[in-house]
Coordinates of N, CA and C in Angstrom, one line a residue:
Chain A
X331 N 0.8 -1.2 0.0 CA 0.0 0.0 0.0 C 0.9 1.3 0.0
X332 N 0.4 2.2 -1.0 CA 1.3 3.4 -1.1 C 1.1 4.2 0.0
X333 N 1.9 4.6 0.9 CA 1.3 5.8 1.9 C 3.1 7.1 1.7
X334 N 2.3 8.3 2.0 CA 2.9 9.4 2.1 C 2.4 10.0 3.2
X335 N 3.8 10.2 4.2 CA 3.4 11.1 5.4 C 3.8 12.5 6.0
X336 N 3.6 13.6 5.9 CA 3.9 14.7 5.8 C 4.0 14.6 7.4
X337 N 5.3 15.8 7.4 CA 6.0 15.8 9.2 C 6.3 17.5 8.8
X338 N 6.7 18.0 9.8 CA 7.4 19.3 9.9 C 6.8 20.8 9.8
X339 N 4.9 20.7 9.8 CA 4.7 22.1 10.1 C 4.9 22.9 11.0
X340 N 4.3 23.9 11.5 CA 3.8 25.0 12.6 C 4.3 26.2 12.2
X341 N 3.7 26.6 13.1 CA 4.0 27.9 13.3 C 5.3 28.7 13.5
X342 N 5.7 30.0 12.3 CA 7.1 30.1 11.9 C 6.7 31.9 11.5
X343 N 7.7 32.7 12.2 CA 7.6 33.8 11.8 C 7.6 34.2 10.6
X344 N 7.8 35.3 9.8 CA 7.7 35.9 8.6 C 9.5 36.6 8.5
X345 N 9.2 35.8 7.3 CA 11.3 35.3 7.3 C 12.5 34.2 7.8
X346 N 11.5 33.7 8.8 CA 11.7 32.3 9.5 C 11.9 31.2 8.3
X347 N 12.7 30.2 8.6 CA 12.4 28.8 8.1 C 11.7 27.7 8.3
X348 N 11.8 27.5 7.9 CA 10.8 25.5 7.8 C 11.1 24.9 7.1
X349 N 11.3 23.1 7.5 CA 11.3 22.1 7.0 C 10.9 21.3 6.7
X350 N 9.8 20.7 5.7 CA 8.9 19.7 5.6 C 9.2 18.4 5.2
X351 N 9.1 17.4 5.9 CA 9.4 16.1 5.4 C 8.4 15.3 5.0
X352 N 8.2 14.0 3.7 CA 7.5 13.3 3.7 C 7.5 11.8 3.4
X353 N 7.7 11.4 3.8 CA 8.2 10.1 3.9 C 7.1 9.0 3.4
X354 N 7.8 8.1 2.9 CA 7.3 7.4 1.7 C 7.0 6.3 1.8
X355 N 6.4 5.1 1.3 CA 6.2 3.3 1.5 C 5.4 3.0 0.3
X356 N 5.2 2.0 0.2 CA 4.6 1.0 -0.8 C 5.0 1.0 -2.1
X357 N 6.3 1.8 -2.6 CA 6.6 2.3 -3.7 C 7.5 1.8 -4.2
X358 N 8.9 1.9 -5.2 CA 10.1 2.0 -5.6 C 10.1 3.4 -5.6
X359 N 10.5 4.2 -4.5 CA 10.9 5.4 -4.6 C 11.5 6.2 -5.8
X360 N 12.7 5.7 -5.7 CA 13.5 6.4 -7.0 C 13.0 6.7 -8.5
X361 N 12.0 6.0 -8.3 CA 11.5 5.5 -9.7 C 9.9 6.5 -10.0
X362 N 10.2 7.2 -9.2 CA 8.8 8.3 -9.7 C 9.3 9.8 -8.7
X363 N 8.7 10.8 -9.9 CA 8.9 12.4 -9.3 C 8.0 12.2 -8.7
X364 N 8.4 13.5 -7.5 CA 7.6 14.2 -6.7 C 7.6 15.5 -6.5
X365 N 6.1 15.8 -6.1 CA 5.7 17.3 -6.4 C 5.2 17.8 -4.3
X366 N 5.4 18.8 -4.1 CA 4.6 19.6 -3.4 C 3.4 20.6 -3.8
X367 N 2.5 20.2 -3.1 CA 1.6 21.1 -3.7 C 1.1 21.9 -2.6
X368 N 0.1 22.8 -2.4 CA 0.0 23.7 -1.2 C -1.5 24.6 -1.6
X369 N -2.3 24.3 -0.7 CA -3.7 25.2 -0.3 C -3.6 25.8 0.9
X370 N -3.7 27.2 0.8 CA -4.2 28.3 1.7 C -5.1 27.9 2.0
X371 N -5.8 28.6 3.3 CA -6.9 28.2 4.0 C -8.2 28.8 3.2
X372 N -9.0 27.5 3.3 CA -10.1 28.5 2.4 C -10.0 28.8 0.8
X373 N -8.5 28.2 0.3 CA -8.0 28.5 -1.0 C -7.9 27.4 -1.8
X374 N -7.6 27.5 -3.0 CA -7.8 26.4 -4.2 C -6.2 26.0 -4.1
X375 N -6.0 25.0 -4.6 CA -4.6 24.3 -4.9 C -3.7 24.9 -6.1
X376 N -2.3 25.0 -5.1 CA -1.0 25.6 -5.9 C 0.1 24.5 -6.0
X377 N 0.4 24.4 -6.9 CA 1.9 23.6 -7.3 C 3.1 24.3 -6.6
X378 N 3.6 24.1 -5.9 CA 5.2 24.4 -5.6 C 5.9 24.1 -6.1
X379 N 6.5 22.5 -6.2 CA 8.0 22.2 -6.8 C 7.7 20.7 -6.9
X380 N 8.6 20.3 -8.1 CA 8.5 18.7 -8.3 C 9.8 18.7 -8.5
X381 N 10.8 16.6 -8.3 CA 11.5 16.9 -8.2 C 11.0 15.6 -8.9
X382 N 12.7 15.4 -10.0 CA 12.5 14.3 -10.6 C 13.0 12.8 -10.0
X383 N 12.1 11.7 -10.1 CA 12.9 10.2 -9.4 C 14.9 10.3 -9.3
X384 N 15.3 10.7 -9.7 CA 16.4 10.1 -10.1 C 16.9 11.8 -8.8
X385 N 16.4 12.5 -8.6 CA 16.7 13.6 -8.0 C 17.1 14.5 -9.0
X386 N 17.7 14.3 -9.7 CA 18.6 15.0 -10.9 C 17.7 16.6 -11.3
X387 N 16.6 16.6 -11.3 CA 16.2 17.8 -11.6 C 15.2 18.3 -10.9
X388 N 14.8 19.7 -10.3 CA 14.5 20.3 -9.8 C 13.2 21.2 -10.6
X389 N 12.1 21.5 -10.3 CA 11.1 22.5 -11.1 C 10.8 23.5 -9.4
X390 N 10.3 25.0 -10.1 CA 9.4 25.6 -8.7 C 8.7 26.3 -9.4
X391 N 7.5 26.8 -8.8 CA 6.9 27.7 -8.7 C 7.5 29.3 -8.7
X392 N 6.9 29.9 -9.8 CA 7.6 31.8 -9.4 C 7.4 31.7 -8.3
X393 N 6.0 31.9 -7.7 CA 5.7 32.4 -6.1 C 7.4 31.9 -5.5
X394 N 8.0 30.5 -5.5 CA 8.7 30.4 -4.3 C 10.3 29.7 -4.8
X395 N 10.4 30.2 -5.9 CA 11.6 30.0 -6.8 C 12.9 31.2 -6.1
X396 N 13.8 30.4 -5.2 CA 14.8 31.1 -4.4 C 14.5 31.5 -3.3
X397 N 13.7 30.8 -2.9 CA 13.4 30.5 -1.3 C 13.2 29.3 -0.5
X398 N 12.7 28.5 -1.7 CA 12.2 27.5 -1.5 C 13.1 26.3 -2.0
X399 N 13.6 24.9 -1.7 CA 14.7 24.3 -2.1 C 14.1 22.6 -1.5
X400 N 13.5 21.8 -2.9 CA 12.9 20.6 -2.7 C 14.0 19.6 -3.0
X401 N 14.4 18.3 -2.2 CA 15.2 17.2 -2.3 C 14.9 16.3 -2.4
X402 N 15.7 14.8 -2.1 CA 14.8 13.9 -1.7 C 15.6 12.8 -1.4
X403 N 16.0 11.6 -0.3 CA 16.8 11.1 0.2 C 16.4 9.6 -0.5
X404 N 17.0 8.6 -1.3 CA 17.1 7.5 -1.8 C 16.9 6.8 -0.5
X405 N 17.4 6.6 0.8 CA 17.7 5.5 1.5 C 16.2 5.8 2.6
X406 N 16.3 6.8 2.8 CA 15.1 7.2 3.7 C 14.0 7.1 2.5
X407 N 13.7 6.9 1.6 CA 12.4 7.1 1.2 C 11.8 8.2 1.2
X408 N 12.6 9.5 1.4 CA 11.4 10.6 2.2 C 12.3 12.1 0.8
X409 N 11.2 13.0 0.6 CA 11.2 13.7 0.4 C 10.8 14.9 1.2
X410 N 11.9 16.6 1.2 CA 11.7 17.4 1.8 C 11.6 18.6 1.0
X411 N 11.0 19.7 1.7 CA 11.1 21.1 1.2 C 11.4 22.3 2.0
X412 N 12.9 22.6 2.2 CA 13.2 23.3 2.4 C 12.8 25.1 2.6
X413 N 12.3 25.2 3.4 CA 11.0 27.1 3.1 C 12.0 27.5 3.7
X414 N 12.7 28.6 3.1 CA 13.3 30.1 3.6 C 12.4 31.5 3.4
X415 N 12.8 32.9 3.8 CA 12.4 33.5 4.1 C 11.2 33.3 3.8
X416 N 10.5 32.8 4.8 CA 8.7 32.6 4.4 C 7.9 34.3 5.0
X417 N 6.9 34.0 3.7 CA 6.1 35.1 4.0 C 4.8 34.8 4.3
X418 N 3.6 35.5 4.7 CA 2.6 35.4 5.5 C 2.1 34.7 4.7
X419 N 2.0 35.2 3.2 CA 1.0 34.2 2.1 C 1.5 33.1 2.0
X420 N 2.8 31.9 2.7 CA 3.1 31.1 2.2 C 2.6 30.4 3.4
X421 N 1.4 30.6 4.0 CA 0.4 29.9 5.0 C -0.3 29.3 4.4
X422 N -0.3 27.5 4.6 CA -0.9 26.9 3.7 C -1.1 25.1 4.0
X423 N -1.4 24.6 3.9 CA -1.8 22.8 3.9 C -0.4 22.6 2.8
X424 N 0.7 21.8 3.5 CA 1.4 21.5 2.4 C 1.1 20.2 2.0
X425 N 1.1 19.4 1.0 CA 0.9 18.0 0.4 C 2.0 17.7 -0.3
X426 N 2.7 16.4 0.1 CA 3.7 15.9 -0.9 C 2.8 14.9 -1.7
X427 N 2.9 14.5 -3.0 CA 2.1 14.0 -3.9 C 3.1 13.2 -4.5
X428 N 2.7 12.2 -5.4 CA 3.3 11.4 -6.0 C 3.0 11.4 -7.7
X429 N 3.7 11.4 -8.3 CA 3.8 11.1 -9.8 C 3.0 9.8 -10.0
X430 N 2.0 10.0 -10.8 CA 1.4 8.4 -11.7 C 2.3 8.1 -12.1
X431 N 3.3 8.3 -13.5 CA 3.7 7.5 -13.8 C 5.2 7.1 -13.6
X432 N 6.0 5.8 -13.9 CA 7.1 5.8 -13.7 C 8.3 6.4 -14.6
X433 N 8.9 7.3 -14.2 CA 10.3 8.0 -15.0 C 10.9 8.6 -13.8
X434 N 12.1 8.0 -14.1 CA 13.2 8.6 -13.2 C 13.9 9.6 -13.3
X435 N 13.6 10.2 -14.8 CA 14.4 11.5 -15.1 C 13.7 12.7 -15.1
X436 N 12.3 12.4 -15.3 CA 11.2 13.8 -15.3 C 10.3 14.3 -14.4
X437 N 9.5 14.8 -14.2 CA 8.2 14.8 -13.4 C 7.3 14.9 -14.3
X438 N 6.5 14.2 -14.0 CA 5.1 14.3 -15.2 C 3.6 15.0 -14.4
X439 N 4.2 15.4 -13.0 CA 3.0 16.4 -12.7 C 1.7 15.8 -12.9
X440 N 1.7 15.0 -12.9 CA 0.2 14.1 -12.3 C 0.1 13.1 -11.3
X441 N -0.8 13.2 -9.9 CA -0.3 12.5 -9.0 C -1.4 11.7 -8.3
X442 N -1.1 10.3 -8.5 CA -1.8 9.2 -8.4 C -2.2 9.6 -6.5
X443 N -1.2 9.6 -5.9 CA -1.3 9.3 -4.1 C -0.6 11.0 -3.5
X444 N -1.7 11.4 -2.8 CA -1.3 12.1 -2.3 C -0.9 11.9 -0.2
X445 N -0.3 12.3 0.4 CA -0.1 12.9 1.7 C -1.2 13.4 2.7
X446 N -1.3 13.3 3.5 CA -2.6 13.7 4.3 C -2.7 15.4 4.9
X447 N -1.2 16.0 4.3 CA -0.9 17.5 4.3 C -0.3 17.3 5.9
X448 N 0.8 18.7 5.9 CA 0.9 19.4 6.8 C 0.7 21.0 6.6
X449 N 0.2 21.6 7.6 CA -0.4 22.5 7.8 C 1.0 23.7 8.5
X450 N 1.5 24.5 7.5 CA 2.7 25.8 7.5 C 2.0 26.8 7.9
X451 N 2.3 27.8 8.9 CA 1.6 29.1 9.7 C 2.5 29.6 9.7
X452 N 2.5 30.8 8.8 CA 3.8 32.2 8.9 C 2.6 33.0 9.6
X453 N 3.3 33.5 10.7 CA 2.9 34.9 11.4 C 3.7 35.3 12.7
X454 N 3.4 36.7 13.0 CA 4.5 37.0 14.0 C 3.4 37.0 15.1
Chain B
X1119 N 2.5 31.9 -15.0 CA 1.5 30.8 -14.8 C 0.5 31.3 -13.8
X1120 N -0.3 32.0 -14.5 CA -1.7 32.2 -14.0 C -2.3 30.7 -13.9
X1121 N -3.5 31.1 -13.0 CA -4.1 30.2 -12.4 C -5.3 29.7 -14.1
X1122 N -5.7 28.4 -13.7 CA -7.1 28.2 -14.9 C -8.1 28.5 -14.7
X1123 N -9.5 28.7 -15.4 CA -10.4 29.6 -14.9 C -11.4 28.4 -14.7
X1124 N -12.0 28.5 -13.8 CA -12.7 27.3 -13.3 C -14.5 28.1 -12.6
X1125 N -15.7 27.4 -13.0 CA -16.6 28.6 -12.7 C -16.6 28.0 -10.8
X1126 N -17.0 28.8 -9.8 CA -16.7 28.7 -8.6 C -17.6 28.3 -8.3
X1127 N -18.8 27.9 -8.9 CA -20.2 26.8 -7.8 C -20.4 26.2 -9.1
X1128 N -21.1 25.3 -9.1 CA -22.0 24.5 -9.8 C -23.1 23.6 -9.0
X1129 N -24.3 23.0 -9.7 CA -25.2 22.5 -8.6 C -26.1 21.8 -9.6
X1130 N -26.5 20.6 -9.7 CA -27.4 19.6 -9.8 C -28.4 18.9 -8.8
X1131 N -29.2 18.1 -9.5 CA -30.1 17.3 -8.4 C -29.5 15.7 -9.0
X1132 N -29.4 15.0 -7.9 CA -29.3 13.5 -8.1 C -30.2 13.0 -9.4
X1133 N -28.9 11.7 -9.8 CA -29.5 11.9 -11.2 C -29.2 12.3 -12.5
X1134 N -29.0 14.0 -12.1 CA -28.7 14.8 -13.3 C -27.3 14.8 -13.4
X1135 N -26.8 15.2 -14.6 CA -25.7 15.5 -15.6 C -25.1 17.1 -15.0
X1136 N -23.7 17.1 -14.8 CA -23.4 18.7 -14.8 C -21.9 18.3 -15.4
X1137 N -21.5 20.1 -16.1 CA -20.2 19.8 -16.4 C -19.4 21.2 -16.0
X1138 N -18.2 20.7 -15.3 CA -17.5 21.9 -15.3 C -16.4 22.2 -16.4
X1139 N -16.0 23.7 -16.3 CA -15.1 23.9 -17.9 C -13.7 24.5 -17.0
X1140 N -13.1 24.4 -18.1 CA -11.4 24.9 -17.1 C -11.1 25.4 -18.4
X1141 N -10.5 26.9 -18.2 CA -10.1 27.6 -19.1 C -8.8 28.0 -19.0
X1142 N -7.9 27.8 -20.2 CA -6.2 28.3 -20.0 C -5.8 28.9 -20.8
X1143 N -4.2 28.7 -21.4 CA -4.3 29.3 -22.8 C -3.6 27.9 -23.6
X1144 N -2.7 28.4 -24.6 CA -2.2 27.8 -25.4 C -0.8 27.3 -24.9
X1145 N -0.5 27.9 -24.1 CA 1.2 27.4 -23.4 C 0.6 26.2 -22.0
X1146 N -0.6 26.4 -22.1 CA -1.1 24.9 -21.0 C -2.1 24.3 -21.7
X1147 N -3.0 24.2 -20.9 CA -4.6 23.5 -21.5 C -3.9 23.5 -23.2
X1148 N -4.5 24.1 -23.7 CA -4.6 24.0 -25.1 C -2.9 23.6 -25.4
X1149 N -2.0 23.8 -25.0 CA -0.6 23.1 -25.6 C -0.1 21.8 -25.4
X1150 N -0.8 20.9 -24.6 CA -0.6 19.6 -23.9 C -1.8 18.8 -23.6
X1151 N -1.4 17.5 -23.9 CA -2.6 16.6 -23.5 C -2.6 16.4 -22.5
X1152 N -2.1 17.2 -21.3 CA -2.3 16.3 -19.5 C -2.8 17.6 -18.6
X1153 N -3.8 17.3 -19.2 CA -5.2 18.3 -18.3 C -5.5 16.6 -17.7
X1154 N -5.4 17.1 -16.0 CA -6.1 16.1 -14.8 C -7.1 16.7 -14.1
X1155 N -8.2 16.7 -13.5 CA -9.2 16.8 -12.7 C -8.9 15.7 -11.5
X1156 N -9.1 16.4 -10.4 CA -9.0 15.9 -9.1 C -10.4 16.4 -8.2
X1157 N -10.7 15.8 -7.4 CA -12.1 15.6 -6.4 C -11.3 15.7 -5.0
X1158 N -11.9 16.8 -4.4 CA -11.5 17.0 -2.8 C -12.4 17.3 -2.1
X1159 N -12.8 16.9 -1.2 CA -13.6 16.6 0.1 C -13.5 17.3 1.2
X1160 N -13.6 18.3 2.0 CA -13.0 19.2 3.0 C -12.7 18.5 3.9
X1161 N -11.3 18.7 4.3 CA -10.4 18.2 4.9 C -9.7 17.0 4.7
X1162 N -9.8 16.6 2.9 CA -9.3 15.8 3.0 C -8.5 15.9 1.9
X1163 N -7.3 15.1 1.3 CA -6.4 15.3 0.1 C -7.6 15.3 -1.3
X1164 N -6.9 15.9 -1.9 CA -7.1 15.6 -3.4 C -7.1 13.9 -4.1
X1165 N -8.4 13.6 -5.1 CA -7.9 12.3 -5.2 C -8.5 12.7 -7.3
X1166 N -7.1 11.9 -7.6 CA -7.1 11.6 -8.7 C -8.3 11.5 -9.6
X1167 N -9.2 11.6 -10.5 CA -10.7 11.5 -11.1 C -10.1 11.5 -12.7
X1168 N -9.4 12.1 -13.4 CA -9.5 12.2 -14.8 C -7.4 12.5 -15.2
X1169 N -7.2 11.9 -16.1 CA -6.1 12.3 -16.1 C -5.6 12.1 -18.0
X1170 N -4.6 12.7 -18.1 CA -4.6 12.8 -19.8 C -5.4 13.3 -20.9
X1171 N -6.3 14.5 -19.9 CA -7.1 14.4 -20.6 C -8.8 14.1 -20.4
X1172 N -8.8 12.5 -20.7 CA -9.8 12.2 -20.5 C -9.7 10.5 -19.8
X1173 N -8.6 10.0 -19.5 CA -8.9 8.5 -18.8 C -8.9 9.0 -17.2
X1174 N -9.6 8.1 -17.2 CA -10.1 7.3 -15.6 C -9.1 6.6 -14.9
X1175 N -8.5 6.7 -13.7 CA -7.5 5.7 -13.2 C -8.5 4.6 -12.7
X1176 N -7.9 3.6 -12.8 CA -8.8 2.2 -12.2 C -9.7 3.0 -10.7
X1177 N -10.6 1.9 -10.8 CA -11.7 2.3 -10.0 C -12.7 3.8 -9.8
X1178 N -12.0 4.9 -11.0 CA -13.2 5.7 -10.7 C -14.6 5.4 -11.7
X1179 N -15.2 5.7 -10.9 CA -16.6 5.7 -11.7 C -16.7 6.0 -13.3
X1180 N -17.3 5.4 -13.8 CA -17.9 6.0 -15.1 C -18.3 6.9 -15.8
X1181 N -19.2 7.3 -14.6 CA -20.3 8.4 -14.7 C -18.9 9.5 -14.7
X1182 N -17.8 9.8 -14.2 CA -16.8 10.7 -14.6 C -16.5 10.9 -16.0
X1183 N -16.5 11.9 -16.9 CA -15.6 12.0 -17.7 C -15.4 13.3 -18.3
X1184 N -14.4 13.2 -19.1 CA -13.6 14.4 -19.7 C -13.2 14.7 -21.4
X1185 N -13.3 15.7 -21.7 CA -12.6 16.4 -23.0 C -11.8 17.5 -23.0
X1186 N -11.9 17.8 -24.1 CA -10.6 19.0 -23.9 C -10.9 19.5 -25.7
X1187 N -11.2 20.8 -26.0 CA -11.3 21.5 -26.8 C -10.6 22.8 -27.0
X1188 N -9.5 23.1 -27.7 CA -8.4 24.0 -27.9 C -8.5 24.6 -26.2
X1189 N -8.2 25.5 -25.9 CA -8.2 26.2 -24.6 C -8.6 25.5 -23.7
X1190 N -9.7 24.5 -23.9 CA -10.7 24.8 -22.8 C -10.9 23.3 -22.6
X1191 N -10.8 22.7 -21.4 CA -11.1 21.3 -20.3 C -12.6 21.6 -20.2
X1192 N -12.9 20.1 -20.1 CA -14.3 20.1 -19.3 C -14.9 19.0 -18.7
X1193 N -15.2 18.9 -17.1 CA -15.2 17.5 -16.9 C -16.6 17.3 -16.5
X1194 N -17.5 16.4 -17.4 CA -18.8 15.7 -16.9 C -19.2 14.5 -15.9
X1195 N -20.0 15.1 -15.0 CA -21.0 13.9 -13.6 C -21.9 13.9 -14.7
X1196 N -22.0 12.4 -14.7 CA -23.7 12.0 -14.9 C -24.1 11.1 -13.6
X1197 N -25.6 11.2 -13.6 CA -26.2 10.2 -12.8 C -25.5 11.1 -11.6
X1198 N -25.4 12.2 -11.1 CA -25.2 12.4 -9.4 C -25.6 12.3 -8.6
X1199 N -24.7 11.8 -7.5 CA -24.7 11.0 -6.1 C -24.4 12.3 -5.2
X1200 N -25.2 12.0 -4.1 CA -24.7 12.9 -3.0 C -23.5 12.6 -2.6
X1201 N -22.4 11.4 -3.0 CA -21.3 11.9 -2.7 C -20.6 12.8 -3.7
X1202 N -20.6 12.6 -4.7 CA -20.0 13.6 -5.9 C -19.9 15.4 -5.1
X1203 N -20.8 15.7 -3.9 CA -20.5 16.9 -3.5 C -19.5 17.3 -3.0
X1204 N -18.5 17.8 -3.6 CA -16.9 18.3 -3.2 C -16.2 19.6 -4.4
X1205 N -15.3 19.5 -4.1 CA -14.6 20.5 -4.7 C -13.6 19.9 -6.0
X1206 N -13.9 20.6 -7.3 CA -13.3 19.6 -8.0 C -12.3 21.0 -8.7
X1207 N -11.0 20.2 -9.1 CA -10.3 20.8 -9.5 C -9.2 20.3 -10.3
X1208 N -9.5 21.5 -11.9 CA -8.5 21.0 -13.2 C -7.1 21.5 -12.7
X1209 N -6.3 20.5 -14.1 CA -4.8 21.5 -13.7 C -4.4 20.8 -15.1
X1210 N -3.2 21.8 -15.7 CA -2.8 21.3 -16.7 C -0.8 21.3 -16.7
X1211 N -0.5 20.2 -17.4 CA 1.3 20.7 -17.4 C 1.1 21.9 -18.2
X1212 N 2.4 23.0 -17.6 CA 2.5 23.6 -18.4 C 4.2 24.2 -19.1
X1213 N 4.6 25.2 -19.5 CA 5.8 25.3 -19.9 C 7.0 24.9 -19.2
X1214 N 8.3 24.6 -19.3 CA 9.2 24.6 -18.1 C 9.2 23.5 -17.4
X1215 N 8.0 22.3 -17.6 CA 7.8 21.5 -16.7 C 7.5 22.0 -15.3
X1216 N 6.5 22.8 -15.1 CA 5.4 23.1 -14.3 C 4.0 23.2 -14.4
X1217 N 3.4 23.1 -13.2 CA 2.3 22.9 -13.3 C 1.0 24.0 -12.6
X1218 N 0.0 23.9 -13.6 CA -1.1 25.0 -12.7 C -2.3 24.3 -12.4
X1219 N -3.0 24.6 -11.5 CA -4.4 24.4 -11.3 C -5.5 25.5 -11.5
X1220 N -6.5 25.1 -11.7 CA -7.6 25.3 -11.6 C -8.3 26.4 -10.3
X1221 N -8.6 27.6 -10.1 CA -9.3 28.0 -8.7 C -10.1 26.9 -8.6
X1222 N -10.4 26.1 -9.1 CA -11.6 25.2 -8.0 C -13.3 25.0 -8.0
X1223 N -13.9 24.3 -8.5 CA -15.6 24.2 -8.3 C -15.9 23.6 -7.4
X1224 N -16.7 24.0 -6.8 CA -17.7 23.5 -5.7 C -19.0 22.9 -6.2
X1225 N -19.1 22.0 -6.2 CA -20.2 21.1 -6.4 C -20.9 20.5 -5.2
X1226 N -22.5 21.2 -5.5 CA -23.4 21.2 -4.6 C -24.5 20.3 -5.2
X1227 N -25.0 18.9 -4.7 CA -25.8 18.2 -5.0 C -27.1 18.6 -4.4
X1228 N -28.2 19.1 -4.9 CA -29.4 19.6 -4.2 C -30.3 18.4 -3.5

């Protein structure tokens, strides 16, 4: 059974960092991109960053392109995303999501299994 | 990458047929076949409904489906269920290997 588990919200000033982890199972890891995706409260869904199986390539979002820095660990199974100077709008349900299909070199931005979210709070 | 234009309520009675449309331009929707529709439930993740376009991943319903005409997505309920009441939302790849969504319908079964 595929499961994704999102760790590492709360509450984080404006400029503050955060670290989100999501850790993985029922899969061949390496073998599919992964994306973050992110709803404000009350708000529709935004794409952040996907990262491709193989790690090799990186995509973001304008909103958070140079702030923001997505990885992902082969041995742990887990993917993270790095938040720097966060800003108030980047208060949100984060979701690690998984790629349908298998490719290790791309992200194909469509995602079969999603994460149960962690919930990021910028404010002072 | 602006967002897709998605109408923000829609509403049926059990039974009946509704369709939502998702509007983009030519560097998404209309430049690629992988316009996906996903169904979300408050408070709960996003789950997969339509993808490529127009296939169904195993096990969704039937009564789901999808096209896509230059610009413009569109995904049809027939036969609605009072579970079908959620928030449905397009997205398409788009330039750069990025991705946009949809603002989001709300689907209200009367």
């Amino acid at each position: 059974e595929v499961q994704l588990v999102e760790s590492g919200g709360g509450l984080v000033q404006p400029g503050g960092s955060q670290r989100l982890s999501c850790a993985t199972s029922g899969f061949t890891f390496s073998n599919y991109g992964m994306s973050w995706v992110r709803q404000a409260p009350g708000k529709g869904l935004e794409w952040v960053s996907g990262i491709s199986g193989s790690g090799s390539t990186t995509y973001y979002a304008d909103s958070v392109k140079g702030r923001f820095t997505i990885s992902r660990d082969t041995f742990r199974n887990t993917v993270y995303l790095q938040m720097n100077s966060l800003r108030v709008e980047d208060t949100a349900v984060y979701y690690c999501a998984k790629d349908r299909l298998l490719n290790q070199w791309l992200v194909q931005l469509t995602f079969d299994y999603w994460g149960q979210g962690s919930l990021v709070t910028v404010s002072s | 990458q602006s967002a897709l234009t998605q109408p923000a309520s829609v509403s049926g009675s059990p039974g009946q047929s509704i369709t939502i449309s998702c509007t983009g331009t030519s560097s998404d929707v209309g430049g690629y076949n992988y316009v996906s529709w996903y169904q979300q439930h408050p408070g709960k993740a996003p789950k997969l409904m339509i993808y490529d376009v127009s296939t169904r991943p195993s096990g969704i319903s039937n009564r789901f489906s999808a096209s896509k005409s230059g610009n413009t997505a569109s995904l049809t309920i027939s036969g609605l269920q009072a579970e079908d009441e959620a928030n449905y939302y397009c997205s398409s790849y788009a330039s750069s290997s990025t991705l946009v969504f949809g603002g989001g319908t709300k689907l209200t079964v009367l």
